[in-house]
Amino acid sequence: MREIKTAIILCGGKGTRLGELGKKIPKTLVKIHNKPILWYILKILKKNKYNQVILPLGFKGKSIRKFLDRNRIIEDTELVNTGINSNIGKRLFKVSSKIKSKNFLLLNGDAIFDFNLINITKKHAKKNNDITFIVSEITYPYGTIGIENNKIIDFKRNLNYEALKIRGKKKYTAFNYSGMTIINKKKFIAKIKNFKNSYNFEKDFFPFFIKNYSSNYVGLKGFWHSVDNKKDIDMVNNKKYSSHKYKMINIIKNKCLKIDKNE
């Protein structure tokens, strides 16, 4: 009997930072190289042996449903109407009983990625952690002054970084959260009801879990790009903004297309 691997894709938000585009379609259906973000996510999840996917629907949920009616990439895909104005905690509470695997992947529906989730999941299970945060590098959109040995050596824009040093806290390092976590189902279900009315789910739920259960983090080795605004779309759809990310999306798209051919 094959192992069940569950992923919950958060896709019910209104995408207000996308402006006019966000009013027309849900963020997860924004097209990157002529394919919706959700298409990439589902293909990469399938590549990493995920065989149950749950989507808590909200804003423009009918559009997502129509897309999946035409593109059933993972057979066991459950679409659950969780309300247009529901917060994340309420959406997760409404779908929590549908999780089939012992540990599940929780991820945002607005990022394209390509890295080895199989190994990360195995490490999570081997260490018997209750929650594992996946951290990644991120592109800093402003100008930076590069300094070595107290001497300025360069000026750059769109610099990639993976962690921040916080003023006044020498021993503290802040890593960028990729919007992806692996969580123990049993402990999640036992506590999610207490956070179904949280205004900011991540700010409330994650500190509680870190304090009360065993937690870990792992830095991904591979590609990750989150789409939060129009510039994030242009960065991967227009080569002049970031030739590296533009090229990487092409590579990932070709990998996903090969998955089609092998089905």
Short mmCIF file of N, CA, C and O in Angstrom, two decimals, residues 44 47-48 113-120 123 133-137 162 178 180 217-224 248 252 255:
data_model
loop_
_atom_site.label_atom_id
_atom_site.label_comp_id
_atom_site.label_asym_id
_atom_site.label_seq_id
_atom_site.Cartn_x
_atom_site.Cartn_y
_atom_site.Cartn_z
N ILE A 44 5.14 20.06 -9.42
CA ILE A 44 6.30 19.82 -8.55
C ILE A 44 5.91 18.95 -7.36
O ILE A 44 6.69 18.09 -6.91
N LYS A 47 5.81 15.46 -8.64
CA LYS A 47 7.18 14.99 -8.81
C LYS A 47 7.77 14.53 -7.47
O LYS A 47 8.56 13.58 -7.42
N ASN A 48 7.35 15.18 -6.38
CA ASN A 48 7.85 14.84 -5.04
C ASN A 48 6.95 13.85 -4.30
O ASN A 48 6.99 13.77 -3.08
N PHE A 113 8.47 26.84 -7.12
CA PHE A 113 9.66 26.31 -6.48
C PHE A 113 10.09 25.01 -7.16
O PHE A 113 9.32 24.38 -7.88
N ASP A 114 11.32 24.64 -6.90
CA ASP A 114 11.83 23.36 -7.39
C ASP A 114 12.99 22.93 -6.51
O ASP A 114 14.11 23.40 -6.66
N PHE A 115 12.71 22.06 -5.55
CA PHE A 115 13.74 21.50 -4.69
C PHE A 115 13.25 20.17 -4.15
O PHE A 115 12.10 19.78 -4.39
N ASN A 116 14.10 19.47 -3.44
CA ASN A 116 13.81 18.10 -3.03
C ASN A 116 12.97 18.07 -1.75
O ASN A 116 13.49 18.07 -0.64
N LEU A 117 11.66 18.04 -1.93
CA LEU A 117 10.76 17.95 -0.79
C LEU A 117 10.77 16.56 -0.16
O LEU A 117 10.47 16.41 1.02
N ILE A 118 11.11 15.56 -0.95
CA ILE A 118 11.15 14.19 -0.43
C ILE A 118 12.16 14.08 0.71
O ILE A 118 11.86 13.54 1.78
N ASN A 119 13.36 14.61 0.49
CA ASN A 119 14.40 14.55 1.52
C ASN A 119 14.02 15.36 2.76
O ASN A 119 14.27 14.95 3.90
N ILE A 120 13.42 16.53 2.54
CA ILE A 120 13.02 17.38 3.66
C ILE A 120 11.97 16.67 4.51
O ILE A 120 12.01 16.69 5.74
N LYS A 123 13.59 13.90 6.58
CA LYS A 123 14.33 14.42 7.72
C LYS A 123 13.38 14.84 8.83
O LYS A 123 13.66 14.62 10.02
N PHE A 133 10.05 24.27 9.44
CA PHE A 133 9.90 25.44 8.57
C PHE A 133 10.92 25.35 7.43
O PHE A 133 12.10 25.03 7.67
N ILE A 134 10.47 25.63 6.23
CA ILE A 134 11.37 25.66 5.07
C ILE A 134 11.73 27.11 4.81
O ILE A 134 10.85 27.95 4.58
N VAL A 135 13.01 27.43 4.89
CA VAL A 135 13.47 28.80 4.70
C VAL A 135 14.21 28.90 3.37
O VAL A 135 14.75 27.93 2.86
N SER A 136 14.21 30.12 2.81
CA SER A 136 14.77 30.28 1.47
C SER A 136 15.42 31.65 1.32
O SER A 136 15.24 32.53 2.16
N GLU A 137 16.14 31.80 0.23
CA GLU A 137 16.67 33.13 -0.08
C GLU A 137 15.54 33.96 -0.69
O GLU A 137 14.53 33.44 -1.16
N GLU A 162 19.59 35.29 2.28
CA GLU A 162 18.86 34.21 2.94
C GLU A 162 18.60 34.47 4.41
O GLU A 162 17.80 33.78 5.03
N SER A 178 9.66 30.68 3.65
CA SER A 178 9.24 30.46 2.27
C SER A 178 7.72 30.32 2.11
O SER A 178 7.22 30.24 0.99
N MET A 180 6.23 27.69 3.46
CA MET A 180 6.08 26.24 3.40
C MET A 180 6.51 25.62 4.72
O MET A 180 7.60 25.91 5.22
N TYR A 217 14.12 23.89 11.36
CA TYR A 217 14.07 24.58 10.07
C TYR A 217 15.07 23.94 9.13
O TYR A 217 16.03 23.30 9.54
N VAL A 218 14.82 24.09 7.85
CA VAL A 218 15.75 23.57 6.86
C VAL A 218 15.81 24.56 5.70
O VAL A 218 14.80 25.09 5.26
N GLY A 219 17.03 24.85 5.27
CA GLY A 219 17.23 25.75 4.14
C GLY A 219 17.10 24.97 2.85
O GLY A 219 17.75 23.94 2.67
N LEU A 220 16.25 25.44 1.96
CA LEU A 220 16.07 24.70 0.71
C LEU A 220 17.26 24.92 -0.21
O LEU A 220 17.88 25.98 -0.22
N LYS A 221 17.56 23.90 -0.97
CA LYS A 221 18.62 23.98 -1.98
C LYS A 221 17.95 23.82 -3.34
O LYS A 221 17.68 22.72 -3.80
N GLY A 222 17.65 24.93 -3.94
CA GLY A 222 16.94 24.92 -5.21
C GLY A 222 16.28 26.26 -5.44
O GLY A 222 16.61 27.25 -4.81
N PHE A 223 15.30 26.27 -6.34
CA PHE A 223 14.68 27.52 -6.77
C PHE A 223 13.40 27.79 -5.99
O PHE A 223 12.62 26.87 -5.72
N TRP A 224 13.16 29.08 -5.67
CA TRP A 224 11.92 29.52 -5.03
C TRP A 224 11.67 30.97 -5.41
O TRP A 224 12.57 31.81 -5.33
N MET A 248 15.56 30.18 -15.02
CA MET A 248 15.19 29.08 -14.13
C MET A 248 13.73 28.68 -14.31
O MET A 248 13.40 27.49 -14.26
N ILE A 252 12.27 24.95 -15.11
CA ILE A 252 11.24 24.29 -14.30
C ILE A 252 10.02 23.95 -15.16
O ILE A 252 9.44 22.87 -15.02
N LYS A 255 10.69 20.84 -17.06
CA LYS A 255 10.61 19.67 -16.16
C LYS A 255 9.15 19.27 -15.96
O LYS A 255 8.82 18.08 -15.98
#
